[in-house]
mmCIF file of N, CA and C in Angstrom:
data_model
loop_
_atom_site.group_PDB
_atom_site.id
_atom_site.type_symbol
_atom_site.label_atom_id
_atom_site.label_comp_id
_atom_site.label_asym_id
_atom_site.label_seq_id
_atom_site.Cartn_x
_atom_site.Cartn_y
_atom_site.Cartn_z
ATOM 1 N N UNK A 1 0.850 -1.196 0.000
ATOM 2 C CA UNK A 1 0.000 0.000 0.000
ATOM 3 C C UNK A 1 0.890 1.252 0.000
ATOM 4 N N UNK A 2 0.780 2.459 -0.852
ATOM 5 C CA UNK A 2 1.175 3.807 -0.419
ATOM 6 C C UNK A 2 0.692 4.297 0.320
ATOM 7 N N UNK A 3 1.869 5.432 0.405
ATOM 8 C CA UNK A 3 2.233 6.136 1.999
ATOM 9 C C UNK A 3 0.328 6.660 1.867
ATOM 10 N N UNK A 4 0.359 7.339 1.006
ATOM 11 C CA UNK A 4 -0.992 8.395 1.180
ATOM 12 C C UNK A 4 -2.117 7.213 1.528
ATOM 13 N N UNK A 5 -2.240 6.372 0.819
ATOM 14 C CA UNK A 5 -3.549 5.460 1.493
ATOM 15 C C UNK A 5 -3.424 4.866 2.776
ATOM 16 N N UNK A 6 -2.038 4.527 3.231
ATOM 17 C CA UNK A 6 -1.815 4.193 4.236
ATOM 18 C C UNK A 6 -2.397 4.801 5.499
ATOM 19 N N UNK A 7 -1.741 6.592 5.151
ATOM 20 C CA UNK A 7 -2.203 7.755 6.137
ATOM 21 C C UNK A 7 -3.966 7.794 6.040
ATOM 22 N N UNK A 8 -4.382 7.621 4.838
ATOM 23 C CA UNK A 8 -6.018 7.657 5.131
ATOM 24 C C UNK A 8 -6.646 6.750 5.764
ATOM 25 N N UNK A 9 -6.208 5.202 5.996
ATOM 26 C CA UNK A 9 -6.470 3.750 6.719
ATOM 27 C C UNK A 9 -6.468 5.055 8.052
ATOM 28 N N UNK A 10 -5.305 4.946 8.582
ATOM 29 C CA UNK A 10 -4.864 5.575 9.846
ATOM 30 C C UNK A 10 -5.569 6.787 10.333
ATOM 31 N N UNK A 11 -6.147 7.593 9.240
ATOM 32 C CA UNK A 11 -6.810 8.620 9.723
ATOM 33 C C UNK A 11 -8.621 7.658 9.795
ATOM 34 N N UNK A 12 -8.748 7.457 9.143
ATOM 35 C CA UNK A 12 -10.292 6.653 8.876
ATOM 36 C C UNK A 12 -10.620 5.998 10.586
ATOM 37 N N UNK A 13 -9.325 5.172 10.873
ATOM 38 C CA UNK A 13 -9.291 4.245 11.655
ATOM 39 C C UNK A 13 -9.755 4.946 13.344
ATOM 40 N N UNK A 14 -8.729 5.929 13.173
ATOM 41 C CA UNK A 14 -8.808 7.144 14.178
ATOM 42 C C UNK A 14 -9.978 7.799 14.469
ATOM 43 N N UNK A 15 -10.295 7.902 13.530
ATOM 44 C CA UNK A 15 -11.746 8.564 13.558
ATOM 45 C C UNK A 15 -13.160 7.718 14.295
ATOM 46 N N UNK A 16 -12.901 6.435 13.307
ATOM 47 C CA UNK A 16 -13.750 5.101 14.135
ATOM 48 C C UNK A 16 -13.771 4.977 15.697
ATOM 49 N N UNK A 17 -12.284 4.945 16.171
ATOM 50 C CA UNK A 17 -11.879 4.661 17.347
ATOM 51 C C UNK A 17 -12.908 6.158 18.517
ATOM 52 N N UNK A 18 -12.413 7.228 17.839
ATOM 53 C CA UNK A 18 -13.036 8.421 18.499
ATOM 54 C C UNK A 18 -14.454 7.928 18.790
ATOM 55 N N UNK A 19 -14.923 7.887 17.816
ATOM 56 C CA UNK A 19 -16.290 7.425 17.254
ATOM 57 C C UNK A 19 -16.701 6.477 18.274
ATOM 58 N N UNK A 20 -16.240 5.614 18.244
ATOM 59 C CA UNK A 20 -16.427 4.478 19.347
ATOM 60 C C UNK A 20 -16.356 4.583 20.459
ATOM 61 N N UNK A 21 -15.471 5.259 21.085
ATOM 62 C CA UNK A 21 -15.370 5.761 22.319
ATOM 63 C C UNK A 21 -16.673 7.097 22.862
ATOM 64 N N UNK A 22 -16.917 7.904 22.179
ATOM 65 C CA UNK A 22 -18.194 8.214 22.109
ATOM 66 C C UNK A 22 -19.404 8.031 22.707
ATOM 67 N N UNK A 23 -19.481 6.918 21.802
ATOM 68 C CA UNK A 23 -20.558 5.910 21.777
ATOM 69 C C UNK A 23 -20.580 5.517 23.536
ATOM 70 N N UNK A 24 -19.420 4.842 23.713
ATOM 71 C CA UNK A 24 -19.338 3.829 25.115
ATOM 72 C C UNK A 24 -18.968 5.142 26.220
ATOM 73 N N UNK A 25 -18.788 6.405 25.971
ATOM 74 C CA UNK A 25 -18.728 7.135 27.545
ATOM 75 C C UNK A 25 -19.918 7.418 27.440
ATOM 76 N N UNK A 26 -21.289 7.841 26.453
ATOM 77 C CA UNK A 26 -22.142 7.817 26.051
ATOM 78 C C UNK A 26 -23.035 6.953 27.001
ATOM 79 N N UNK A 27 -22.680 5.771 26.496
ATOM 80 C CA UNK A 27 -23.385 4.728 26.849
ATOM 81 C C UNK A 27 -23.398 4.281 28.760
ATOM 82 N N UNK A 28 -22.049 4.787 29.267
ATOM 83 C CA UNK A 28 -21.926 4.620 30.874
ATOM 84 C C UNK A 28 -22.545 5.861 31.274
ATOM 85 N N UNK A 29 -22.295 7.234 30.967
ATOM 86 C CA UNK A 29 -23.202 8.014 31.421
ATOM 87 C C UNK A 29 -24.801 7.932 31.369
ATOM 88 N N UNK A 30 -25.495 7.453 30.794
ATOM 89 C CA UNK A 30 -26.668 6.667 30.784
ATOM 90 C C UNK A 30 -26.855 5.572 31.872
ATOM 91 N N UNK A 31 -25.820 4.883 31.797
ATOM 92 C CA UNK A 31 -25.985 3.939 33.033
ATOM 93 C C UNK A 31 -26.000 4.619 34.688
ATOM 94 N N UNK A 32 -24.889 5.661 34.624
ATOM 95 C CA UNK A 32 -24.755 6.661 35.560
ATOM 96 C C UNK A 32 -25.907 7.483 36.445
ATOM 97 N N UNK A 33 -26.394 7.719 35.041
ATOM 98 C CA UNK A 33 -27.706 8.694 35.434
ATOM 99 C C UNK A 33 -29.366 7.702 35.528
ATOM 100 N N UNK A 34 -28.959 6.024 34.986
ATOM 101 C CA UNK A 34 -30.147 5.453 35.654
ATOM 102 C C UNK A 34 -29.936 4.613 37.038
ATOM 103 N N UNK A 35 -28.300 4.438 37.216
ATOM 104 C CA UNK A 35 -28.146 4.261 38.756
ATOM 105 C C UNK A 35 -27.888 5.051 39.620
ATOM 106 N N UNK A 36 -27.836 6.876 39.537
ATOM 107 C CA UNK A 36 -28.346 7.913 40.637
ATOM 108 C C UNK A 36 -29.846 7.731 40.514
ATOM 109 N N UNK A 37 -30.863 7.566 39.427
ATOM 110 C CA UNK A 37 -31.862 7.716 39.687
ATOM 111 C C UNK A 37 -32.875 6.648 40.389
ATOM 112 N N UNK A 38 -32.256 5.514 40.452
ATOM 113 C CA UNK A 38 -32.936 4.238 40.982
ATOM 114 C C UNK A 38 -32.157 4.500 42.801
ATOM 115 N N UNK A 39 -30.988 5.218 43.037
ATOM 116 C CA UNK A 39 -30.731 5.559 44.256
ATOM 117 C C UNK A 39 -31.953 6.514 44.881
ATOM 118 N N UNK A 40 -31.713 7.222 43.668
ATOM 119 C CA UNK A 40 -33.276 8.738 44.438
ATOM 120 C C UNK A 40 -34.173 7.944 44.977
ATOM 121 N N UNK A 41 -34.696 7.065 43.597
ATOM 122 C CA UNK A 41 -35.450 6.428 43.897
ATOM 123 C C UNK A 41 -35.680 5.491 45.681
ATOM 124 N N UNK A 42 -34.773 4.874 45.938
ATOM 125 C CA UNK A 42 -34.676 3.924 47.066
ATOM 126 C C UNK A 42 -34.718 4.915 48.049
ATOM 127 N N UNK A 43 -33.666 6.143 48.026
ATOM 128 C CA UNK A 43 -33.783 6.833 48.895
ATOM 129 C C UNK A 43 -35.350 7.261 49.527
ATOM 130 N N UNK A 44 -36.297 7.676 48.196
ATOM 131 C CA UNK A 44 -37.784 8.172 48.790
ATOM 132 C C UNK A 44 -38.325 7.444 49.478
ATOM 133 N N UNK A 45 -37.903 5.830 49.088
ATOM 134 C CA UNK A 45 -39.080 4.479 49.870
ATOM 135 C C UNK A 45 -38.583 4.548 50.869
ATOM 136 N N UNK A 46 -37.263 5.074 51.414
ATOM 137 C CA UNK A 46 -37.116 4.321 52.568
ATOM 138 C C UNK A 46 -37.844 4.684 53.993
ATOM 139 N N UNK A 47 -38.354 6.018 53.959
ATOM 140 C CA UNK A 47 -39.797 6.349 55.627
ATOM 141 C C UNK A 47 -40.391 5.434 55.013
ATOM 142 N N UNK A 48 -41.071 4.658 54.380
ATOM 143 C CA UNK A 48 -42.100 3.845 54.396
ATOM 144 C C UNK A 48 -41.895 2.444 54.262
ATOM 145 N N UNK A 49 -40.623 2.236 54.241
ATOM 146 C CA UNK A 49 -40.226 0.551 54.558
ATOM 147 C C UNK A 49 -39.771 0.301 56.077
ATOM 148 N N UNK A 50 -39.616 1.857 56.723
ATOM 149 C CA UNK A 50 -39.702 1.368 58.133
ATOM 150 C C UNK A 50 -40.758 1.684 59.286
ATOM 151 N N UNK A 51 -42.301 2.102 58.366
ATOM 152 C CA UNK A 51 -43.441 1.898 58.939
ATOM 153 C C UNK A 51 -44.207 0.446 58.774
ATOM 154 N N UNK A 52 -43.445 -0.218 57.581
ATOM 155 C CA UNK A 52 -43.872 -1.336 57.166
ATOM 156 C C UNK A 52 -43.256 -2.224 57.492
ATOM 157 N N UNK A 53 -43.370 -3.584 58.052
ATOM 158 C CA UNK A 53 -41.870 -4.234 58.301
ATOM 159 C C UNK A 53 -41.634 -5.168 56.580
ATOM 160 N N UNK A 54 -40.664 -5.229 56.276
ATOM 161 C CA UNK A 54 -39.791 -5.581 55.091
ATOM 162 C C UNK A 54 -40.299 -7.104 54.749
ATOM 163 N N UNK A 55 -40.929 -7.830 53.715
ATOM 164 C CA UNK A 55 -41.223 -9.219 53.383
ATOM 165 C C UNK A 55 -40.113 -10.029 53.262
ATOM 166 N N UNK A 56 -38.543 -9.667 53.237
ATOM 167 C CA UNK A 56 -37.612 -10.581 52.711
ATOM 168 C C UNK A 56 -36.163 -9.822 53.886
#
């Protein structure tokens, strides 16, 4: 392969990689923000799991 196609593989490739990475901090911040919100969540139940006593 020549140099110049070579450098475009390498730039293409680079770009993918960015691309991809993206995607997946993307994808944990989503996870992030539905495991603070299932915390909120637990946090609100908890006055009323200790008026109730707990099944398990």
């Amino acid at each position: 392969m020549n140099w110049a196609g070579d450098q475009r593989m390498k730039r293409e490739f680079s770009g993918f990689l960015s691309l991809h990475e993206n995607l997946t901090a993307r994808q944990s911040n989503k996870c992030l923000q539905r495991e603070i919100a299932c915390d909120i969540m637990k946090l609100k139940q908890k006055p009323k799991e200790k008026a109730v006593p707990a099944a398990f």
